[in-house]
Short mmCIF file of C-alpha atoms in Angstrom, two decimals:
data_model
loop_
_atom_site.label_atom_id
_atom_site.label_comp_id
_atom_site.label_asym_id
_atom_site.label_seq_id
_atom_site.Cartn_x
_atom_site.Cartn_y
_atom_site.Cartn_z
CA UNK A 1 45.05 -169.40 -32.59
CA UNK A 2 42.01 -169.10 -34.89
CA UNK A 3 42.57 -168.77 -38.72
CA UNK A 4 39.96 -166.07 -39.69
CA UNK A 5 40.66 -165.50 -42.99
CA UNK A 6 42.31 -168.53 -45.38
CA UNK A 7 41.85 -166.82 -49.19
CA UNK A 8 43.05 -167.72 -52.51
CA UNK A 9 42.47 -164.63 -54.48
CA UNK A 10 43.91 -162.78 -57.37
CA UNK A 11 45.69 -159.87 -55.31
CA UNK A 12 46.05 -158.96 -51.48
CA UNK A 13 47.18 -155.88 -49.90
CA UNK A 14 47.73 -154.43 -46.22
CA UNK A 15 47.31 -151.09 -45.29
CA UNK A 16 47.28 -150.20 -41.21
CA UNK A 17 46.34 -153.80 -40.53
CA UNK A 18 43.64 -154.08 -42.50
CA UNK A 19 44.25 -156.72 -45.16
CA UNK A 20 41.99 -156.25 -48.78
CA UNK A 21 41.52 -158.31 -50.57
CA UNK A 22 40.51 -158.94 -54.79
CA UNK A 23 39.22 -161.60 -56.50
CA UNK A 24 39.02 -164.81 -54.35
CA UNK A 25 38.60 -167.78 -56.33
CA UNK A 26 38.79 -171.78 -55.88
CA UNK A 27 38.29 -172.78 -59.67
CA UNK A 28 40.51 -171.99 -62.89
CA UNK A 29 39.36 -172.85 -66.19
CA UNK A 30 41.11 -173.50 -68.75
CA UNK A 31 41.08 -175.09 -72.89
CA UNK A 32 43.99 -177.69 -72.07
CA UNK A 33 46.46 -178.32 -70.21
CA UNK A 34 49.16 -177.94 -68.51
CA UNK A 35 47.84 -174.52 -66.96
CA UNK A 36 49.98 -172.14 -65.88
CA UNK A 37 48.69 -169.37 -64.04
CA UNK A 38 50.43 -166.34 -64.22
CA UNK A 39 49.69 -164.88 -60.49
CA UNK A 40 47.96 -164.84 -57.39
CA UNK A 41 48.14 -164.50 -53.86
CA UNK A 42 47.21 -166.09 -50.45
CA UNK A 43 45.79 -164.00 -47.88
CA UNK A 44 45.79 -165.21 -43.93
CA UNK A 45 44.21 -163.77 -40.58
CA UNK A 46 45.47 -165.35 -37.59
CA UNK A 47 44.07 -164.27 -33.92
CA UNK A 48 46.57 -165.30 -31.08
CA UNK A 49 45.43 -165.29 -27.37
CA UNK A 50 47.50 -162.83 -25.70
CA UNK A 51 49.49 -166.20 -23.84
CA UNK A 52 50.44 -167.66 -27.23
CA UNK A 53 52.95 -164.24 -27.62
CA UNK A 54 55.95 -166.54 -29.32
CA UNK A 55 57.31 -166.86 -32.62
CA UNK A 56 55.07 -169.63 -34.33
CA UNK A 57 55.93 -170.95 -38.11
CA UNK A 58 53.49 -170.51 -40.81
CA UNK A 59 53.94 -173.21 -44.18
CA UNK A 60 51.77 -173.41 -47.13
CA UNK A 61 51.48 -176.90 -49.01
CA UNK A 62 50.22 -177.02 -52.41
CA UNK A 63 48.78 -180.46 -53.17
CA UNK A 64 47.86 -182.33 -56.33
CA UNK A 65 44.89 -185.11 -56.17
CA UNK A 66 46.80 -187.59 -54.77
CA UNK A 67 48.02 -185.11 -51.84
CA UNK A 68 51.44 -184.69 -53.27
CA UNK A 69 53.29 -181.50 -53.28
CA UNK A 70 53.51 -179.95 -56.63
CA UNK A 71 55.40 -176.87 -56.10
CA UNK A 72 58.23 -175.59 -53.20
CA UNK A 73 56.19 -175.21 -49.76
CA UNK A 74 56.44 -171.60 -48.78
CA UNK A 75 57.04 -170.49 -44.98
CA UNK A 76 57.25 -167.64 -43.00
CA UNK A 77 57.85 -166.42 -39.32
CA UNK A 78 55.45 -164.53 -37.30
CA UNK A 79 55.27 -163.32 -34.02
CA UNK A 80 52.35 -161.23 -32.38
CA UNK A 81 51.97 -157.95 -30.94
CA UNK A 82 49.99 -156.94 -28.09
CA UNK A 83 48.98 -154.16 -26.47
CA UNK A 84 48.83 -153.68 -23.10
CA UNK A 85 44.97 -153.87 -22.18
CA UNK A 86 44.21 -157.11 -24.99
CA UNK A 87 43.67 -160.24 -24.50
CA UNK A 88 44.43 -161.32 -28.62
CA UNK A 89 45.95 -160.29 -31.40
CA UNK A 90 45.48 -160.45 -35.79
CA UNK A 91 48.72 -161.06 -37.82
CA UNK A 92 48.38 -160.66 -41.06
CA UNK A 93 50.08 -162.79 -44.11
CA UNK A 94 49.99 -162.46 -47.97
CA UNK A 95 51.80 -164.98 -49.74
CA UNK A 96 52.37 -164.08 -53.36
CA UNK A 97 52.86 -167.68 -55.87
CA UNK A 98 53.32 -166.62 -60.03
CA UNK A 99 53.24 -169.21 -62.41
CA UNK A 100 51.78 -171.83 -60.68
CA UNK A 101 51.79 -174.98 -63.29
CA UNK A 102 49.01 -177.85 -62.78
CA UNK A 103 49.64 -180.55 -65.09
CA UNK A 104 45.86 -182.26 -64.80
CA UNK A 105 42.32 -181.30 -64.82
CA UNK A 106 41.71 -182.17 -60.92
CA UNK A 107 40.88 -180.89 -57.47
CA UNK A 108 44.13 -179.97 -56.15
CA UNK A 109 44.63 -178.22 -52.56
CA UNK A 110 46.12 -175.38 -50.31
CA UNK A 111 47.48 -176.67 -46.63
CA UNK A 112 48.02 -174.34 -44.12
CA UNK A 113 50.43 -175.15 -41.41
CA UNK A 114 51.06 -173.44 -37.78
CA UNK A 115 53.91 -174.48 -35.61
CA UNK A 116 53.46 -177.93 -37.68
CA UNK A 117 49.85 -178.85 -37.43
CA UNK A 118 47.25 -178.27 -40.50
CA UNK A 119 44.89 -175.95 -39.69
CA UNK A 120 42.92 -174.80 -42.75
CA UNK A 121 43.16 -176.36 -45.98
CA UNK A 122 41.45 -174.67 -49.51
CA UNK A 123 39.92 -176.93 -52.10
CA UNK A 124 41.13 -175.27 -56.10
CA UNK A 125 39.72 -177.18 -59.56
CA UNK A 126 41.76 -176.77 -62.30
CA UNK A 127 38.37 -177.55 -64.97
CA UNK A 128 38.24 -177.94 -68.38
CA UNK A 129 36.35 -175.33 -70.86
CA UNK A 130 34.27 -178.60 -72.28
#
């Protein structure tokens, strides 16, 4: 299993197996806190080998600077599908996030788990205009 794409972006769609991302970012800038970000998406593409053709549990955690969850974790079950003559297959997943509230100007993180193992992490800085 290999994470090929893990990105925080303004929007993401999937069409015919293609993952389309718009406006990836790792920082939000605001004049004051709390900051409420209206909407964004997390785009994920994971490649599985044929021997991994079982159901997998995906979890996304957003943590504050102390490593504590500050919003409800999101999850999904996925099962890669393989053609007859391929050795690997990719699975695309898009998680929509709405009205995320940040109480501090600080460094936050998004953590991706597959089958209860952290496989990737993204930083997200919430910074002051000043």
